[in-house]
């Protein structure tokens, strides 16, 4: 089963074509990795699919529904969550509030219920806080729930960003370089987390440079270069592919 | 927590009893103006401090509220109460409209658009003479009354105080809900907010609508207090004054608008006496500059801390949830 499918997806910035006629599929329940040299269009791919950048041409289907023209917030509510290469947290909110922001679409109470503090609203607050704490527990941040994420260690901030993405109860999760800048131990935490998520049936798409990481978790790998797919397959095959080696290391 | 509530209630009682201690009409008129400014500046704290948007055209909404309520209650003979509601309604609609440029524009560019909006409304006030009276002014706006009973300045003071408290209550509840969190998130990072499944467009529409509604309410309350409207209080100068109130009071503080609105309305009047007649506006401006430079968080957090120290109130964890 394919959860995501793109057809001739193209994204250009002025004259630069960052994604060129990408036609690919992401299999449900698996961990798919995107690798490729810097500037090969991996992050652009995530940005276009999640609606952060508008698509130039082509089509994107999520669970057979066309989402190419959707706004970022609509795509997120459909169940596509993401993290960013450069961590983007809400530093003016506490750790648990960061997670709660992504729970907003699960609230049914309108402004009137909020102002009158109705029982329904209080109950919703309680349930969503519980859910947020559960997610913080999963990423090991429960004891820091009421602290500010500002100034927290890099690895913890990354974990919080993942918890926030999971708060959307996503079916498809994009992680843009989750292991970048992490220590060996922190990296292990994220890797274990990804395996837990796979068990829970969440499809993960991963952009990463750390090959050990990909080798350990990825079920399928796409290799991009200059915005095009140059190779695909399980990591063991990709690793030996001469085209891939050439893209990474250059010609002899 | 209980201690805090008791001190709060005592403080409120003292404030509400003030008109009985000092019933100088001019002082009361000023205090009423100060409360009206507090309502308006509270709307700006919401828009700028919470939602991260800018409006340098708030005098436009103030004018819309004032002239709408004046027109409907004076020319069409509707009760004051209805006039005020209509004034708020039209302001909110105008606020929705002004939120549209904010979908694409930020900071500097957005502030230019809002300045232009304020200028357009000011031009309409000057030139739409059949409705606004133009430069000659709008006369005979009814003062607050219930049936045949005319309210005194004291009564109006209490009425405005209750309206301000109600405004703060609404803002407090919204801030501590999923809406408030979304606004603060948008203030911090709108791309990340969108990827949390939140439409920042809707939030911007709501934030502009809310602050415009409060500015319209303030305008309508002013119209019935003054009894006369002319284009002067609805200029760009006033818009920037309103922003100064919110900033001096504290953009990130619930009570920033109250402290700034009341403070900057009364400060020039304190400086006006005793041989300072020629300089009081200049001194006021210098004080504003000094506060902005040395206390960028504004006066409200400072006063809050002083209050806590004096009464030894333990800081509760209201800040986080």
Coordinates of C-alpha atoms in Angstrom, one line a residue, chain B residues 184-314:
Chain B
X184 CA 1.6 32.8 20.9
X185 CA 3.0 30.1 18.6
X186 CA 2.2 32.1 15.5
X187 CA 4.0 35.1 17.1
X188 CA 7.1 32.9 17.5
X189 CA 7.1 31.0 14.2
X190 CA 4.2 31.0 11.7
X191 CA 5.6 28.2 9.4
X192 CA 5.9 25.9 12.4
X193 CA 2.4 26.9 13.5
X194 CA 1.0 26.0 10.1
X195 CA 2.6 22.6 10.3
X196 CA 0.9 22.1 13.6
X197 CA -2.4 22.1 11.7
X198 CA -3.3 25.6 12.5
X199 CA -4.5 28.1 9.9
X200 CA -2.5 31.3 10.6
X201 CA -4.9 33.2 8.3
X202 CA -7.8 32.4 10.5
X203 CA -5.8 33.4 13.6
X204 CA -4.8 36.7 12.0
X205 CA -8.4 37.5 11.0
X206 CA -9.5 36.7 14.6
X207 CA -6.7 38.8 16.2
X208 CA -7.3 41.8 14.0
X209 CA -11.0 41.5 14.5
X210 CA -10.7 41.3 18.3
X211 CA -8.3 44.3 18.6
X212 CA -10.4 46.3 16.1
X213 CA -13.5 45.4 18.1
X214 CA -11.9 46.8 21.3
X215 CA -10.8 49.9 19.5
X216 CA -14.3 50.4 18.1
X217 CA -15.7 49.8 21.6
X218 CA -13.3 52.4 23.0
X219 CA -14.3 54.9 20.2
X220 CA -18.0 54.4 20.9
X221 CA -17.5 54.9 24.6
X222 CA -15.5 58.0 23.9
X223 CA -18.2 59.5 21.6
X224 CA -20.9 59.3 24.3
X225 CA -18.5 60.6 27.0
X226 CA -17.3 63.6 25.0
X227 CA -20.7 64.4 23.3
X228 CA -18.8 65.9 20.4
X229 CA -16.5 64.4 17.7
X230 CA -14.0 66.1 15.4
X231 CA -11.3 64.6 13.2
X232 CA -8.4 65.5 15.5
X233 CA -8.4 62.5 17.9
X234 CA -8.4 60.1 14.9
X235 CA -5.1 60.9 13.3
X236 CA -1.9 58.9 12.8
X237 CA -0.5 60.8 15.8
X238 CA -3.2 59.1 18.0
X239 CA -2.5 55.7 16.4
X240 CA 1.1 55.9 17.3
X241 CA 0.2 57.2 20.8
X242 CA -1.9 54.0 21.2
X243 CA 1.0 51.8 20.2
X244 CA 3.2 53.7 22.7
X245 CA 0.7 52.9 25.4
X246 CA 0.8 49.2 24.7
X247 CA 4.6 49.2 24.5
X248 CA 5.2 51.3 27.6
X249 CA 2.7 49.2 29.6
X250 CA 4.2 46.0 28.3
X251 CA 3.3 44.1 25.1
X252 CA 3.7 40.7 26.7
X253 CA 1.7 41.4 29.8
X254 CA -2.0 40.9 30.4
X255 CA -2.1 44.2 32.2
X256 CA 0.2 46.1 29.8
X257 CA -2.6 47.9 28.1
X258 CA -4.1 49.0 31.3
X259 CA -0.9 50.3 32.8
X260 CA 0.1 52.0 29.5
X261 CA -3.3 53.3 28.7
X262 CA -3.9 54.9 32.1
X263 CA -0.3 55.9 32.6
X264 CA 0.2 57.7 29.3
X265 CA -3.2 59.4 29.6
X266 CA -2.6 60.8 33.0
X267 CA 1.1 61.5 32.8
X268 CA 0.9 64.6 30.6
X269 CA -1.8 65.9 32.9
X270 CA 0.5 65.5 35.9
X271 CA 3.2 67.4 34.1
X272 CA 0.9 70.1 32.9
X273 CA 0.9 72.1 36.1
X274 CA 3.5 74.2 37.9
X275 CA 5.2 76.1 35.1
X276 CA 5.6 73.1 32.8
X277 CA 2.7 74.1 30.5
X278 CA 5.1 74.6 27.5
X279 CA 7.0 71.4 27.9
X280 CA 4.7 68.8 29.2
X281 CA 4.3 67.0 25.8
X282 CA 8.0 67.0 25.2
X283 CA 8.7 65.6 28.7
X284 CA 6.1 63.0 28.2
X285 CA 7.8 61.9 25.0
X286 CA 11.2 61.8 26.7
X287 CA 9.8 59.6 29.5
X288 CA 8.3 57.3 26.9
X289 CA 11.6 57.0 25.1
X290 CA 13.5 56.3 28.4
X291 CA 11.0 53.6 29.4
X292 CA 11.2 51.9 26.0
X293 CA 15.0 51.9 26.1
X294 CA 15.6 50.9 29.7
X295 CA 12.5 48.8 30.3
X296 CA 11.7 47.1 27.0
X297 CA 9.3 44.7 28.7
X298 CA 7.3 47.6 29.8
X299 CA 6.0 48.9 33.2
X300 CA 3.4 46.2 33.9
X301 CA 5.8 43.3 34.6
X302 CA 7.9 45.7 36.8
X303 CA 4.8 46.7 38.8
X304 CA 3.8 43.1 39.1
X305 CA 7.1 42.2 40.6
X306 CA 6.9 45.1 43.0
X307 CA 3.5 44.0 44.1
X308 CA 4.7 40.5 44.7
X309 CA 7.6 41.7 46.8
X310 CA 5.6 44.2 48.9
X311 CA 2.9 41.7 49.7
X312 CA 5.1 38.6 49.6
X313 CA 2.8 36.9 47.3
X314 CA 4.4 33.6 46.1

